[in-house]
Amino acid sequence: MASSRAESQGSKKVAIVFVQLGENPSPTLISSAKYAQITNPNSRLILITDQEKTWKAFPGEIISAGNSSKKQSKHIVRKAKYLRSIAGGYWVNTYERIFALSLLDKILDLDTFIVHIESDVLIQSETILKNALQDIKLQGIGVPRMNKEQGIASILVSPSYVELNKALSKLEKLATEFPDSCSTDMNLLGLALNSGIISELPVWKNQSEGVEEPHEFFFFEGAAVGQYLFGLDPIHTSNTRISGYLNPEFPINLSSLRWATEGNSVYAYNGQERYWFTNLHIHSKEILPTPLESPKRWSIAISEANLEIPRTPTPNIPEVIHSSGYSLLAKLEIFVREKSKSMASLFRKKNS
């Protein structure tokens, strides 16, 4: 792996930041944090949470989010009050966690490079991270694009707290001006990408240039690579995990590449070209040790990715994130809202 460009960034402090809001705990946060601790030993590890007692095992520093006013998500809840209760407020908290990053000024130097990852994301080696960051020019913050209308903060990077804070202010203003278009964090980020307010992190080589070795490329992962290697969230696959999902939004068919590991890092290759991914979004919520800690598990994943062995679904996996809070009142509100949306759509078609 190329390292000379990474060495040129070696003096820059890096903070890897998780955010966990609400009483619906992520089953993967601690394992993802421990993974980051191994692969990025020189980075600060930080958790922002309003449930400090729940996360005493977090292997880094904790910032209390306190009793957040959640003002940034008020426009979402105003239209769908049930979002506060279903799944423990998961979708509201996912939206709010982006703005909770503003609390980093409590402990960070203002010039620290900030890398926020979701709790089901594995960050690969610091050499890959620094190489990937080397050639991008950030407008405040950067995130990968999910599709034409959505961004995804599976990984979100900012060169400093000052730039982060400026970008968060712009995002809040954007949501205020276009509340109907910013109903989720992904929609908000998509609108920000399309408006040029934030930067798009490259997910494939048509968006990025090679580094000093012309056949080596460094990318960021929205969701597709992790979905291919380890599958979708079991809620989408009848409560089982099975690898091999090909995300239709990704620029190429990932099964056309060859896959391998080097140390604790996963990469793909095609002829003379190697493709390194800064992060892996483990959408399936599987708890994964590093490749060096669990070579057998990763060997199976790589063999499945290379189509060398058949994919085997796991036994039934209980749903622990999305199923709670569906009271009779919430179900009624969801029914009325969906009915209204379908009626409005039908009306528009008749008058078009």
GROMACS .gro file of C-alpha atoms in nm:
model
  352
    1MET     CA    1   0.000   0.000   0.000
    2ALA     CA    2   0.129   0.349  -0.084
    3SER     CA    3   0.237   0.530   0.230
    4SER     CA    4   0.445   0.834   0.134
    5ARG     CA    5   0.148   1.065   0.092
    6ALA     CA    6   0.004   0.944   0.421
    7GLU     CA    7   0.331   1.028   0.592
    8SER     CA    8   0.300   1.387   0.471
    9GLN     CA    9  -0.020   1.418   0.674
   10GLY     CA   10   0.120   1.242   0.979
   11SER     CA   11   0.139   1.553   1.196
   12LYS     CA   12  -0.232   1.629   1.161
   13LYS     CA   13  -0.431   1.524   1.467
   14VAL     CA   14  -0.732   1.304   1.391
   15ALA     CA   15  -1.041   1.236   1.602
   16ILE     CA   16  -1.272   0.944   1.520
   17VAL     CA   17  -1.616   1.032   1.651
   18PHE     CA   18  -1.924   0.822   1.720
   19VAL     CA   19  -2.264   0.963   1.818
   20GLN     CA   20  -2.530   0.762   2.001
   21LEU     CA   21  -2.849   0.945   2.102
   22GLY     CA   22  -3.163   0.803   2.262
   23GLU     CA   23  -3.246   0.490   2.457
   24ASN     CA   24  -3.227   0.247   2.165
   25PRO     CA   25  -2.866   0.125   2.197
   26SER     CA   26  -2.668   0.021   1.892
   27PRO     CA   27  -2.557  -0.345   1.913
   28THR     CA   28  -2.239  -0.269   1.716
   29LEU     CA   29  -2.106   0.055   1.867
   30ILE     CA   30  -1.859  -0.091   2.116
   31SER     CA   31  -1.721  -0.345   1.869
   32SER     CA   32  -1.682  -0.076   1.600
   33ALA     CA   33  -1.504   0.150   1.850
   34LYS     CA   34  -1.265  -0.128   1.952
   35TYR     CA   35  -1.199  -0.197   1.584
   36ALA     CA   36  -1.111   0.172   1.533
   37GLN     CA   37  -0.886   0.162   1.838
   38ILE     CA   38  -0.685  -0.119   1.676
   39THR     CA   39  -0.670   0.014   1.321
   40ASN     CA   40  -0.615   0.382   1.412
   41PRO     CA   41  -0.412   0.377   1.735
   42ASN     CA   42  -0.289   0.735   1.691
   43SER     CA   43  -0.636   0.888   1.666
   44ARG     CA   44  -0.852   1.013   1.951
   45LEU     CA   45  -1.165   0.807   2.000
   46ILE     CA   46  -1.473   1.004   2.106
   47LEU     CA   47  -1.837   0.923   2.176
   48ILE     CA   48  -2.110   1.188   2.200
   49THR     CA   49  -2.413   1.051   2.385
   50ASP     CA   50  -2.705   1.145   2.607
   51GLN     CA   51  -2.690   0.801   2.771
   52GLU     CA   52  -2.347   0.802   2.936
   53LYS     CA   53  -2.427   0.520   3.182
   54THR     CA   54  -2.512   0.285   2.895
   55TRP     CA   55  -2.173   0.331   2.731
   56LYS     CA   56  -1.925   0.295   3.016
   57ALA     CA   57  -1.741   0.029   2.813
   58PHE     CA   58  -1.662   0.275   2.533
   59PRO     CA   59  -1.283   0.263   2.482
   60GLY     CA   60  -1.230   0.637   2.453
   61GLU     CA   61  -1.353   0.977   2.567
   62ILE     CA   62  -1.722   1.053   2.621
   63ILE     CA   63  -1.895   1.389   2.568
   64SER     CA   64  -2.232   1.431   2.734
   65ALA     CA   65  -2.501   1.548   2.494
   66GLY     CA   66  -2.720   1.638   2.794
   67ASN     CA   67  -3.088   1.701   2.737
   68SER     CA   68  -3.066   1.818   2.380
   69SER     CA   69  -3.354   2.037   2.261
   70LYS     CA   70  -3.354   1.843   1.931
   71LYS     CA   71  -3.455   2.165   1.761
   72GLN     CA   72  -3.310   2.063   1.427
   73SER     CA   73  -3.558   1.776   1.392
   74LYS     CA   74  -3.871   1.965   1.496
   75HIS     CA   75  -3.988   1.998   1.135
   76ILE     CA   76  -3.973   1.618   1.101
   77VAL     CA   77  -4.168   1.542   1.418
   78ARG     CA   78  -4.424   1.812   1.342
   79LYS     CA   79  -4.531   1.613   1.036
   80ALA     CA   80  -4.495   1.267   1.191
   81LYS     CA   81  -4.515   1.267   1.570
   82TYR     CA   82  -4.485   0.887   1.582
   83LEU     CA   83  -4.118   0.917   1.483
   84ARG     CA   84  -4.042   1.015   1.843
   85SER     CA   85  -4.165   0.678   1.971
   86ILE     CA   86  -4.112   0.410   1.706
   87ALA     CA   87  -3.776   0.233   1.715
   88GLY     CA   88  -3.687   0.437   2.021
   89GLY     CA   89  -3.682   0.754   1.811
   90TYR     CA   90  -3.419   0.599   1.583
   91TRP     CA   91  -3.484   0.813   1.275
   92VAL     CA   92  -3.509   1.138   1.469
   93ASN     CA   93  -3.188   1.059   1.659
   94THR     CA   94  -3.010   0.963   1.336
   95TYR     CA   95  -3.095   1.309   1.202
   96GLU     CA   96  -2.997   1.488   1.523
   97ARG     CA   97  -2.661   1.312   1.559
   98ILE     CA   98  -2.515   1.519   1.273
   99PHE     CA   99  -2.583   1.838   1.468
  100ALA     CA  100  -2.459   1.683   1.793
  101LEU     CA  101  -2.111   1.698   1.639
  102SER     CA  102  -2.111   2.066   1.734
  103LEU     CA  103  -2.037   1.953   2.091
  104LEU     CA  104  -1.684   1.854   1.989
  105ASP     CA  105  -1.557   2.201   2.078
  106LYS     CA  106  -1.575   2.092   2.442
  107ILE     CA  107  -1.261   1.880   2.411
  108LEU     CA  108  -1.105   1.918   2.063
  109ASP     CA  109  -0.839   2.155   1.940
  110LEU     CA  110  -0.998   2.362   1.667
  111ASP     CA  111  -0.761   2.229   1.399
  112THR     CA  112  -0.812   1.856   1.469
  113PHE     CA  113  -0.928   1.661   1.163
  114ILE     CA  114  -1.271   1.513   1.240
  115VAL     CA  115  -1.388   1.174   1.113
  116HIS     CA  116  -1.741   1.081   1.219
  117ILE     CA  117  -1.854   0.725   1.151
  118GLU     CA  118  -2.183   0.551   1.221
  119SER     CA  119  -2.193   0.281   1.486
  120ASP     CA  120  -2.208   0.000   1.228
  121VAL     CA  121  -1.906   0.125   1.035
  122LEU     CA  122  -1.554  -0.018   1.052
  123ILE     CA  123  -1.273   0.227   0.989
  124GLN     CA  124  -0.977   0.071   0.810
  125SER     CA  125  -0.611   0.155   0.869
  126GLU     CA  126  -0.495   0.511   0.934
  127THR     CA  127  -0.270   0.486   0.627
  128ILE     CA  128  -0.575   0.426   0.405
  129LEU     CA  129  -0.761   0.709   0.579
  130LYS     CA  130  -0.481   0.960   0.531
  131ASN     CA  131  -0.420   0.858   0.170
  132ALA     CA  132  -0.791   0.895   0.096
  133LEU     CA  133  -0.796   1.240   0.254
  134GLN     CA  134  -0.484   1.354   0.071
  135ASP     CA  135  -0.631   1.473  -0.258
  136ILE     CA  136  -0.984   1.579  -0.166
  137LYS     CA  137  -1.072   1.944  -0.124
  138LEU     CA  138  -1.343   1.978   0.135
  139GLN     CA  139  -1.619   2.234   0.137
  140GLY     CA  140  -1.682   2.239   0.512
  141ILE     CA  141  -1.759   1.869   0.544
  142GLY     CA  142  -1.767   1.573   0.308
  143VAL     CA  143  -1.990   1.264   0.288
  144PRO     CA  144  -2.038   0.990   0.026
  145ARG     CA  145  -2.333   1.009  -0.209
  146MET     CA  146  -2.596   0.735  -0.185
  147ASN     CA  147  -2.788   0.829  -0.501
  148LYS     CA  148  -2.891   1.139  -0.694
  149GLU     CA  149  -3.110   1.264  -0.411
  150GLN     CA  150  -2.936   1.138  -0.096
  151GLY     CA  151  -2.607   1.156   0.085
  152ILE     CA  152  -2.505   0.921   0.365
  153ALA     CA  153  -2.304   0.997   0.677
  154SER     CA  154  -2.172   0.643   0.715
  155ILE     CA  155  -1.854   0.850   0.721
  156LEU     CA  156  -1.840   1.228   0.750
  157VAL     CA  157  -1.512   1.417   0.748
  158SER     CA  158  -1.413   1.775   0.821
  159PRO     CA  159  -1.066   1.935   0.824
  160SER     CA  160  -1.136   2.121   1.150
  161TYR     CA  161  -1.401   2.207   1.405
  162VAL     CA  162  -1.427   2.557   1.259
  163GLU     CA  163  -1.517   2.417   0.916
  164LEU     CA  164  -1.752   2.163   1.073
  165ASN     CA  165  -1.941   2.428   1.265
  166LYS     CA  166  -1.981   2.645   0.955
  167ALA     CA  167  -2.120   2.349   0.762
  168LEU     CA  168  -2.364   2.255   1.039
  169SER     CA  169  -2.501   2.610   1.039
  170LYS     CA  170  -2.555   2.587   0.663
  171LEU     CA  171  -2.728   2.250   0.700
  172GLU     CA  172  -2.960   2.387   0.966
  173LYS     CA  173  -3.047   2.683   0.746
  174LEU     CA  174  -3.111   2.452   0.450
  175ALA     CA  175  -3.348   2.237   0.656
  176THR     CA  176  -3.534   2.549   0.771
  177GLU     CA  177  -3.577   2.674   0.415
  178PHE     CA  178  -3.675   2.335   0.266
  179PRO     CA  179  -3.831   2.127   0.547
  180ASP     CA  180  -4.026   1.899   0.313
  181SER     CA  181  -3.707   1.805   0.127
  182CYS     CA  182  -3.512   1.741   0.449
  183SER     CA  183  -3.729   1.477   0.614
  184THR     CA  184  -3.433   1.246   0.688
  185ASP     CA  185  -3.061   1.294   0.743
  186MET     CA  186  -2.991   1.134   0.404
  187ASN     CA  187  -3.230   1.370   0.225
  188LEU     CA  188  -3.076   1.669   0.402
  189LEU     CA  189  -2.724   1.562   0.302
  190GLY     CA  190  -2.839   1.492  -0.055
  191LEU     CA  191  -2.984   1.841  -0.087
  192ALA     CA  192  -2.665   1.986   0.060
  193LEU     CA  193  -2.453   1.791  -0.192
  194ASN     CA  194  -2.671   1.902  -0.482
  195SER     CA  195  -2.658   2.263  -0.358
  196GLY     CA  196  -2.278   2.261  -0.332
  197ILE     CA  197  -2.289   2.334   0.041
  198ILE     CA  198  -2.086   2.025   0.132
  199SER     CA  199  -1.838   1.805  -0.055
  200GLU     CA  200  -1.892   1.465  -0.212
  201LEU     CA  201  -1.643   1.200  -0.101
  202PRO     CA  202  -1.537   0.969  -0.386
  203VAL     CA  203  -1.672   0.613  -0.376
  204TRP     CA  204  -1.523   0.498  -0.706
  205LYS     CA  205  -1.245   0.598  -0.944
  206ASN     CA  206  -1.450   0.806  -1.186
  207GLN     CA  207  -1.467   1.056  -0.897
  208SER     CA  208  -1.109   1.028  -0.782
  209GLU     CA  209  -0.752   1.031  -0.908
  210GLY     CA  210  -0.485   0.776  -0.826
  211VAL     CA  211  -0.204   0.860  -0.588
  212GLU     CA  212   0.169   0.828  -0.659
  213GLU     CA  213   0.128   0.468  -0.766
  214PRO     CA  214  -0.105   0.512  -1.065
  215HIS     CA  215  -0.277   0.179  -1.014
  216GLU     CA  216  -0.375   0.239  -0.650
  217PHE     CA  217  -0.696   0.415  -0.552
  218PHE     CA  218  -0.845   0.524  -0.218
  219PHE     CA  219  -1.219   0.565  -0.163
  220PHE     CA  220  -1.489   0.620   0.097
  221GLU     CA  221  -1.774   0.376   0.154
  222GLY     CA  222  -2.138   0.476   0.163
  223ALA     CA  223  -2.301   0.135   0.197
  224ALA     CA  224  -2.244  -0.081  -0.110
  225VAL     CA  225  -1.913  -0.250  -0.022
  226GLY     CA  226  -2.022  -0.358   0.326
  227GLN     CA  227  -2.354  -0.476   0.184
  228TYR     CA  228  -2.176  -0.689  -0.075
  229LEU     CA  229  -1.931  -0.842   0.172
  230PHE     CA  230  -2.173  -0.899   0.464
  231GLY     CA  231  -2.528  -0.837   0.343
  232LEU     CA  232  -2.817  -0.611   0.436
  233ASP     CA  233  -2.969  -0.540   0.774
  234PRO     CA  234  -3.160  -0.863   0.855
  235ILE     CA  235  -3.485  -0.665   0.874
  236HIS     CA  236  -3.469  -0.658   0.492
  237THR     CA  237  -3.384  -1.028   0.450
  238SER     CA  238  -3.643  -1.212   0.661
  239ASN     CA  239  -3.430  -1.178   0.978
  240THR     CA  240  -3.130  -1.364   0.839
  241ARG     CA  241  -2.789  -1.244   0.723
  242ILE     CA  242  -2.660  -1.337   0.380
  243SER     CA  243  -2.380  -1.169   0.186
  244GLY     CA  244  -2.374  -1.068  -0.180
  245TYR     CA  245  -2.620  -0.779  -0.202
  246LEU     CA  246  -2.541  -0.568  -0.509
  247ASN     CA  247  -2.649  -0.211  -0.441
  248PRO     CA  248  -2.797  -0.079  -0.769
  249GLU     CA  249  -2.673   0.273  -0.692
  250PHE     CA  250  -2.305   0.174  -0.695
  251PRO     CA  251  -2.118   0.257  -1.020
  252ILE     CA  252  -2.003  -0.101  -1.090
  253ASN     CA  253  -2.094  -0.461  -1.015
  254LEU     CA  254  -1.876  -0.543  -0.713
  255SER     CA  255  -1.880  -0.915  -0.793
  256SER     CA  256  -1.666  -0.835  -1.098
  257LEU     CA  257  -1.371  -0.750  -0.870
  258ARG     CA  258  -1.138  -0.978  -0.678
  259TRP     CA  259  -1.120  -0.932  -0.300
  260ALA     CA  260  -0.844  -0.986  -0.045
  261THR     CA  261  -0.714  -0.876   0.294
  262GLU     CA  262  -0.378  -0.730   0.390
  263GLY     CA  263  -0.318  -0.712   0.763
  264ASN     CA  264  -0.640  -0.567   0.906
  265SER     CA  265  -0.746  -0.407   0.577
  266VAL     CA  266  -0.975  -0.527   0.300
  267TYR     CA  267  -0.918  -0.426  -0.059
  268ALA     CA  268  -1.041  -0.511  -0.407
  269TYR     CA  269  -0.837  -0.546  -0.722
  270ASN     CA  270  -0.881  -0.578  -1.095
  271GLY     CA  271  -0.570  -0.662  -1.292
  272GLN     CA  272  -0.302  -0.413  -1.190
  273GLU     CA  273  -0.542  -0.180  -1.006
  274ARG     CA  274  -0.600  -0.193  -0.630
  275TYR     CA  275  -0.893  -0.026  -0.457
  276TRP     CA  276  -0.871   0.061  -0.087
  277PHE     CA  277  -1.177   0.167   0.112
  278THR     CA  278  -1.140   0.400   0.409
  279ASN     CA  279  -1.438   0.246   0.585
  280LEU     CA  280  -1.673  -0.050   0.558
  281HIS     CA  281  -2.042   0.004   0.635
  282ILE     CA  282  -2.156  -0.323   0.797
  283HIS     CA  283  -2.522  -0.275   0.716
  284SER     CA  284  -2.599  -0.629   0.837
  285LYS     CA  285  -2.510  -0.522   1.196
  286GLU     CA  286  -2.279  -0.821   1.237
  287ILE     CA  287  -2.025  -0.778   1.518
  288LEU     CA  288  -1.688  -0.825   1.352
  289PRO     CA  289  -1.340  -0.851   1.501
  290THR     CA  290  -1.050  -0.742   1.280
  291PRO     CA  291  -0.923  -0.979   1.007
  292LEU     CA  292  -0.615  -1.060   1.217
  293GLU     CA  293  -0.831  -1.140   1.520
  294SER     CA  294  -1.079  -1.353   1.325
  295PRO     CA  295  -0.908  -1.479   1.008
  296LYS     CA  296  -1.160  -1.761   0.958
  297ARG     CA  297  -1.462  -1.527   0.947
  298TRP     CA  298  -1.293  -1.289   0.707
  299SER     CA  299  -1.167  -1.574   0.491
  300ILE     CA  300  -1.527  -1.692   0.448
  301ALA     CA  301  -1.640  -1.337   0.360
  302ILE     CA  302  -1.363  -1.297   0.102
  303SER     CA  303  -1.428  -1.641  -0.050
  304GLU     CA  304  -1.799  -1.559  -0.083
  305ALA     CA  305  -1.713  -1.222  -0.240
  306ASN     CA  306  -1.487  -1.397  -0.491
  307LEU     CA  307  -1.766  -1.645  -0.572
  308GLU     CA  308  -1.548  -1.934  -0.459
  309ILE     CA  309  -1.796  -2.083  -0.211
  310PRO     CA  310  -2.177  -2.069  -0.186
  311ARG     CA  311  -2.334  -1.806   0.036
  312THR     CA  312  -2.497  -1.948   0.346
  313PRO     CA  313  -2.771  -1.757   0.531
  314THR     CA  314  -2.751  -1.741   0.909
  315PRO     CA  315  -3.021  -1.874   1.143
  316ASN     CA  316  -3.299  -1.634   1.246
  317ILE     CA  317  -3.173  -1.311   1.405
  318PRO     CA  318  -3.403  -1.126   1.649
  319GLU     CA  319  -3.477  -0.768   1.544
  320VAL     CA  320  -3.348  -0.531   1.816
  321ILE     CA  321  -3.340  -0.184   1.657
  322HIS     CA  322  -3.648  -0.105   1.450
  323SER     CA  323  -3.939  -0.298   1.602
  324SER     CA  324  -4.018  -0.116   1.929
  325GLY     CA  325  -4.265   0.166   1.998
  326TYR     CA  326  -4.540   0.075   1.752
  327SER     CA  327  -4.834   0.154   1.980
  328LEU     CA  328  -5.190   0.146   1.847
  329LEU     CA  329  -5.183   0.528   1.826
  330ALA     CA  330  -4.854   0.523   1.632
  331LYS     CA  331  -4.985   0.261   1.391
  332LEU     CA  332  -5.300   0.468   1.334
  333GLU     CA  333  -5.096   0.782   1.268
  334ILE     CA  334  -4.875   0.595   1.021
  335PHE     CA  335  -5.181   0.454   0.842
  336VAL     CA  336  -5.344   0.798   0.810
  337ARG     CA  337  -5.018   0.957   0.691
  338GLU     CA  338  -4.954   0.690   0.426
  339LYS     CA  339  -5.318   0.706   0.313
  340SER     CA  340  -5.294   1.083   0.275
  341LYS     CA  341  -4.973   1.050   0.073
  342SER     CA  342  -5.125   0.794  -0.163
  343MET     CA  343  -5.438   1.008  -0.211
  344ALA     CA  344  -5.225   1.315  -0.285
  345SER     CA  345  -5.021   1.115  -0.537
  346LEU     CA  346  -5.337   0.990  -0.708
  347PHE     CA  347  -5.475   1.346  -0.721
  348ARG     CA  348  -5.155   1.475  -0.884
  349LYS     CA  349  -5.169   1.199  -1.148
  350LYS     CA  350  -5.531   1.282  -1.237
  351ASN     CA  351  -5.443   1.649  -1.280
  352SER     CA  352  -5.120   1.602  -1.469
   0.00000   0.00000   0.00000
